[in-house]
Tab-separated table of C-alpha atoms and ligand atoms in Angstrom:
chain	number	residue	atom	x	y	z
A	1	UNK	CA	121.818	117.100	68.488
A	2	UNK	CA	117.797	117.817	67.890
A	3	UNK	CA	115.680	115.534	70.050
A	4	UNK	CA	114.340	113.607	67.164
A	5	UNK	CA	118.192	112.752	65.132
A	6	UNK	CA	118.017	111.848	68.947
A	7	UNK	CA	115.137	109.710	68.893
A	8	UNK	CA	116.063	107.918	65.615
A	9	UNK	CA	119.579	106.794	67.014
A	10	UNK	CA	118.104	105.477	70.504
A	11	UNK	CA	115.659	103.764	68.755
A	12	UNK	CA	117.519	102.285	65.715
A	13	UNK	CA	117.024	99.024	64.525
A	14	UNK	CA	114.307	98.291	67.628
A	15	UNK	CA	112.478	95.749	64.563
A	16	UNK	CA	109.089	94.825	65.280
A	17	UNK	CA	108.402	94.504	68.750
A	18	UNK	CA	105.041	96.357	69.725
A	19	UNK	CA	106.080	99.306	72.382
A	20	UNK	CA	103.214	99.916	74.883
A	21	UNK	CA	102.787	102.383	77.941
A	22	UNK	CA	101.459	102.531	81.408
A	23	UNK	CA	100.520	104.956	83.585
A	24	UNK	CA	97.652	105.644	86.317
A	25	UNK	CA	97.686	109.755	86.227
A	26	UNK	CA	95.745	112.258	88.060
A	27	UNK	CA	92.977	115.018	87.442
A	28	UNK	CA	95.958	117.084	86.871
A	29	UNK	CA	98.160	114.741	84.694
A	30	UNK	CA	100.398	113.853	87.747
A	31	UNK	CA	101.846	109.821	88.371
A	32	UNK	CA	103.548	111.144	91.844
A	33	UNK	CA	103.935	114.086	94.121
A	34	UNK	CA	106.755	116.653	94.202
A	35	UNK	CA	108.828	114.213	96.022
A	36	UNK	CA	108.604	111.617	93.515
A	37	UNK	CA	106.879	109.298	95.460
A	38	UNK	CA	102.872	108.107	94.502
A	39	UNK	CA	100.500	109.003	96.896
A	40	UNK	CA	98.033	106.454	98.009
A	41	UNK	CA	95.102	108.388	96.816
A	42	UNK	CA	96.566	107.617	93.391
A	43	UNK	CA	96.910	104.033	93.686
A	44	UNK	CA	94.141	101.794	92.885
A	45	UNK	CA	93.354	98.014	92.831
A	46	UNK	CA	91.371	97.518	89.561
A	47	UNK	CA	94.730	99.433	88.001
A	48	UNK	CA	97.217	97.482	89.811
A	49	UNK	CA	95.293	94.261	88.572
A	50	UNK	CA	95.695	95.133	84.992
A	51	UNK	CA	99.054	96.323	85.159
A	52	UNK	CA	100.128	93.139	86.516
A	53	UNK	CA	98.327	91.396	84.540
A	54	UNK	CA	99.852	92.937	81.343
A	55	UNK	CA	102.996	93.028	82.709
A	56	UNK	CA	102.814	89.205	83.181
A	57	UNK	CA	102.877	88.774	79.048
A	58	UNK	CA	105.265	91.606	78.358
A	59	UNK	CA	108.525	90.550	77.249
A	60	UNK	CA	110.589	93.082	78.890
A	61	UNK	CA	109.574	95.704	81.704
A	62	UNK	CA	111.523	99.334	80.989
A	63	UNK	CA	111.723	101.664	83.635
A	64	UNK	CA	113.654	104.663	85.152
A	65	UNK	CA	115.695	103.790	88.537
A	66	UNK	CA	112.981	105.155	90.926
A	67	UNK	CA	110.311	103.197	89.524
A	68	UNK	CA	109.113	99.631	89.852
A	69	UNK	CA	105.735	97.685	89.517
A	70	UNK	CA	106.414	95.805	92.451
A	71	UNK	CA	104.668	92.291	93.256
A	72	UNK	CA	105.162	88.938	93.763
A	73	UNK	CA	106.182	88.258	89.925
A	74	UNK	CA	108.492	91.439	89.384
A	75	UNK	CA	111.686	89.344	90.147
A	76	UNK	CA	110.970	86.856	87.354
A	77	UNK	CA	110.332	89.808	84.424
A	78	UNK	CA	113.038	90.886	82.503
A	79	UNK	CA	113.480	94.559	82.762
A	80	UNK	CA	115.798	97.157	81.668
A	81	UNK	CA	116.648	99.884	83.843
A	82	UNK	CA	117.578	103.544	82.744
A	83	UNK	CA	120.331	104.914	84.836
A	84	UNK	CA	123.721	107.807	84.223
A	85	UNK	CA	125.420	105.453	86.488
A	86	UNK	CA	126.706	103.142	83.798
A	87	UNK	CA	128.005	104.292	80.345
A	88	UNK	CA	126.194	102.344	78.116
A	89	UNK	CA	124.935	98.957	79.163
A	90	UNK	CA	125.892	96.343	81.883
A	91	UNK	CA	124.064	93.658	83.889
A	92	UNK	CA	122.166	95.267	87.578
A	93	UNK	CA	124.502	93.000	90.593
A	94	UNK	CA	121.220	93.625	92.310
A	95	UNK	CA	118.823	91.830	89.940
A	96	UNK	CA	119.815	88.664	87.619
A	97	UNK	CA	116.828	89.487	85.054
A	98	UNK	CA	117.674	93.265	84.553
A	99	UNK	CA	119.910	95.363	82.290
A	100	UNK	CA	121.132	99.055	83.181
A	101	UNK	CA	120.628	101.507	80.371
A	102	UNK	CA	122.270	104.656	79.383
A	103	UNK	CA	120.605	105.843	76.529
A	104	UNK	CA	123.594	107.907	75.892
A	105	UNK	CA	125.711	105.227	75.624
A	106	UNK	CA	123.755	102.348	73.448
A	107	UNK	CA	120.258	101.677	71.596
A	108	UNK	CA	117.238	100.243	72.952
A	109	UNK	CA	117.572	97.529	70.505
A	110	UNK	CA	121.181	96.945	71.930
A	111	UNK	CA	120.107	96.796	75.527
A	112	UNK	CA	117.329	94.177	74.506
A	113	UNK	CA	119.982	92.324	72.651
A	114	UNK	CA	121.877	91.914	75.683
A	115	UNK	CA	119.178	91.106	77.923
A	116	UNK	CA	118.528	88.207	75.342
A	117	UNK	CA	114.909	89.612	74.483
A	118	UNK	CA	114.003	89.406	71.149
A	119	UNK	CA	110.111	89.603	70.702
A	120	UNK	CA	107.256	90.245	72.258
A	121	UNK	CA	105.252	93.445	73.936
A	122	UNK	CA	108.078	96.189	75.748
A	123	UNK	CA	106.161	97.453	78.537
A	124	UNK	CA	107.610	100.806	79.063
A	125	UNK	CA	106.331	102.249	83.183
A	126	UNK	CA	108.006	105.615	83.688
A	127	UNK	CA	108.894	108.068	85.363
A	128	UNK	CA	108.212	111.030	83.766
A	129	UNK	CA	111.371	110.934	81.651
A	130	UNK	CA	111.150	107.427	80.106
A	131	UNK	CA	107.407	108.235	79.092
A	132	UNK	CA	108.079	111.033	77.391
A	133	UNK	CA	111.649	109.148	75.766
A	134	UNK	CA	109.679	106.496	74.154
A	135	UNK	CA	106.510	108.898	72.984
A	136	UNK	CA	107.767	108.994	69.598
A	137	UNK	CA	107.543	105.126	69.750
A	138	UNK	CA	104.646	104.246	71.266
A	139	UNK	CA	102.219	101.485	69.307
A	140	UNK	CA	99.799	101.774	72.359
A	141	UNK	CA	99.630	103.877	75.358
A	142	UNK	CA	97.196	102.493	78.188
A	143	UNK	CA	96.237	105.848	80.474
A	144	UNK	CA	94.372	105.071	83.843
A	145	UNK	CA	92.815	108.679	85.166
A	146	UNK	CA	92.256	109.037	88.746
A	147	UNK	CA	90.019	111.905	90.331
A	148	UNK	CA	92.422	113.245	92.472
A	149	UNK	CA	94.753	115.950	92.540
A	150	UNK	CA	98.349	116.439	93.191
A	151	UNK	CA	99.675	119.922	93.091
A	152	UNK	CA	103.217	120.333	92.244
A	153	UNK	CA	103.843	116.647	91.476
A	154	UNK	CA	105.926	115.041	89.013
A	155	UNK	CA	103.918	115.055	85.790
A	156	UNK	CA	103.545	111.916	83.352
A	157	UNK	CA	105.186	113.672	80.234
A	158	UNK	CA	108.053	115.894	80.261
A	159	UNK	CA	105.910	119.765	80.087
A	160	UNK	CA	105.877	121.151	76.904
A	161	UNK	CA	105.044	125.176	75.912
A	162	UNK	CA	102.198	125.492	76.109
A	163	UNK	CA	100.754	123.577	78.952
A	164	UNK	CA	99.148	120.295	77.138
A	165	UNK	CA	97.215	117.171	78.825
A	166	UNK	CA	97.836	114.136	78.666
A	167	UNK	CA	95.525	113.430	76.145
A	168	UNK	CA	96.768	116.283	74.002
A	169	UNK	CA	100.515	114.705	74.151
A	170	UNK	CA	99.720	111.378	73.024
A	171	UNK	CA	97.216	112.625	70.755
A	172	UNK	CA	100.506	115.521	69.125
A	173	UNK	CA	102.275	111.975	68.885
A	174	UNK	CA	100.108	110.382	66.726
A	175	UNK	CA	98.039	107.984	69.277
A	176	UNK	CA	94.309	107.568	68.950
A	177	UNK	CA	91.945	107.228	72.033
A	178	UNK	CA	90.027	103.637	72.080
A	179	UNK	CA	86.795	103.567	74.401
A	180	UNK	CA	86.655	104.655	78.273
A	181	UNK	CA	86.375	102.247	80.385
A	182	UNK	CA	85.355	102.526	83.808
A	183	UNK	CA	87.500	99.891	85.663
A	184	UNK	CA	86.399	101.076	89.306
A	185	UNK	CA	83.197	103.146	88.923
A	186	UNK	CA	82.651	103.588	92.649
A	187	UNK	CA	86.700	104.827	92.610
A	188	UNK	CA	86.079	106.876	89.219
A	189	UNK	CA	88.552	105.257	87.479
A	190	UNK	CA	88.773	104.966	84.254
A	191	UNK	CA	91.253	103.233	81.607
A	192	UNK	CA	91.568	104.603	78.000
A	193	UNK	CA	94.029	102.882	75.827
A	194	UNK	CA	95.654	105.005	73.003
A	195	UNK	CA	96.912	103.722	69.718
A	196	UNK	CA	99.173	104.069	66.815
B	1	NAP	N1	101.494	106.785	88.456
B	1	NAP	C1	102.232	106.020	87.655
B	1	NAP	O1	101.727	105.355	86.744
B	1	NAP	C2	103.717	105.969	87.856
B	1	NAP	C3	104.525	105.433	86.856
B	1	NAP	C4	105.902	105.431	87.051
B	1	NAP	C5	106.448	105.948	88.206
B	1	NAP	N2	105.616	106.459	89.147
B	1	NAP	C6	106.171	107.031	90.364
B	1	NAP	O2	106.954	108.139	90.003
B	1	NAP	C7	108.017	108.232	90.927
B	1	NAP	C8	109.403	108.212	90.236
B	1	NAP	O3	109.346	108.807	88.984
B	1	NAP	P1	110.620	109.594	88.436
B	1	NAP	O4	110.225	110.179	87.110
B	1	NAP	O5	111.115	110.482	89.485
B	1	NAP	O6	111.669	108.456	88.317
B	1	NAP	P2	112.190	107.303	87.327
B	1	NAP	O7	112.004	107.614	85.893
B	1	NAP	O8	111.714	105.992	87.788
B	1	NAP	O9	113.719	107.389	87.686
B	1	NAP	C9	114.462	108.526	87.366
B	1	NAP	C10	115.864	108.056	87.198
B	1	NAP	O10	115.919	107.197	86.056
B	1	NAP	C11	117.107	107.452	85.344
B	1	NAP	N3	116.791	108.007	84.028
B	1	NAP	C12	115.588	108.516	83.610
B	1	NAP	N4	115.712	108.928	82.332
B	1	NAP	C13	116.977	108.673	81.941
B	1	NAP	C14	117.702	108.852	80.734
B	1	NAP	N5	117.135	109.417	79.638
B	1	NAP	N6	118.988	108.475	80.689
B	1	NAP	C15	119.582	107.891	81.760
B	1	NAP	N7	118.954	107.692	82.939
B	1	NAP	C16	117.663	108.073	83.016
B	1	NAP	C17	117.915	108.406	86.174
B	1	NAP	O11	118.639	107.575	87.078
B	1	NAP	P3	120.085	107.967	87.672
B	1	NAP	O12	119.810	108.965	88.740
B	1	NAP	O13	120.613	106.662	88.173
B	1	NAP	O14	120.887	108.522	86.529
B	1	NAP	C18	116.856	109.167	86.922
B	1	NAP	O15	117.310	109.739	88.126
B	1	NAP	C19	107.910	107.040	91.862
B	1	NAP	O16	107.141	107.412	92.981
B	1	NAP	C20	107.114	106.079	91.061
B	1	NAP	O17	106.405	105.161	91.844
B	1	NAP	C21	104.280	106.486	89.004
């Protein structure tokens, strides 16, 4: 099966909820080092603010099973949470909000279904394989850049041939670049939020 018949059966029937992304990257488009966890020098306050902040209105947090915002409020979101370890789609024992997800198995729209979610913003927060699942989806993508670098991490897209950025990905996907904005200047951070 091609990755977009692939695509268009994941994402069938999603309606109209408004898909958006979140990632803090570095220099060298990297969300984590090589042994998938996020170095400190890539964390950063301002960031974590509006994450959480945006996370607080999302309907529904998606995420891979390595990842996690974290937080005082994470337990009260709803999330879904990609995993091979179920066959389609069944409730996490560990977490009363959160679905498992085998894309293999169900749609998207099916898993929100069943987590009872049936509006609102999806916030969709990696890894690097959930990013680059719901790229053809995307309505906005909010991309934090850090200057730091992390050789040999885990990068925020799956790589394509040739090498592209960041910025080239989401741009090859349709998404348009909104202002800079410099959301720790002393830190050199900057937030650029990419739409559809
Ligand atoms: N800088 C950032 O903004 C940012 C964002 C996100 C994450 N991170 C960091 O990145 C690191 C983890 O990233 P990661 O990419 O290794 O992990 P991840 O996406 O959180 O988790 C990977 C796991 O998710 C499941 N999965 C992913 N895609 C799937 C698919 N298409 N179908 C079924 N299951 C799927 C698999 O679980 P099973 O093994 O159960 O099958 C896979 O092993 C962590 O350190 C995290 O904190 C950083």
């Amino acid at each position: 099966m091609t990755k977009r018949r692939r695509a268009a059966i994941v994402f069938a029937m999603i309606g109209t909820q408004r898909i958006e992304g979140y990632a803090i990257v570095s220099d060298d488009g990297m969300i984590a080092d090589s042994g998938g966890a996020m170095p400190a020098s890539i964390r950063n306050d301002a960031d974590q603010k509006f994450l959480q902040t945006s996370l607080d209105r999302a309907a529904v947090v998606v995420h891979g099973r390595h990842s996690s915002e974290g937080g005082p409020r994470a337990a009260a979101r709803k999330r879904v949470i990609l995993t091979h370890r179920v066959a389609a789609i069944a409730p996490d024992p560990s977490q009363p909000n959160a679905m498992l997800w085998n894309p293999a198995g169900a749609t998207f729209e099916r898993a929100l279904a069943t987590l009872g979610a049936t509006g609102g913003t999806i916030a969709i927060i990696g890894g690097t394989e959930v990013f680059g699942l719901f790229l053809p989806r995307y309505d906005a993508f909010h991309l934090t850049r850090a200057p730091v670098a992390i050789p040999g991490g885990r990068p925020v897209f799956p790589p394509t041939v040739p090498p592209a950025t960041p910025e080239q990905i989401l741009a090859a996907h349709g998404l348009r670049p909104g202002p800079r904005r410099d959301i720790d200047a002393a830190a050199g951070i900057t937030l650029t939020t990419w739409d559809r």
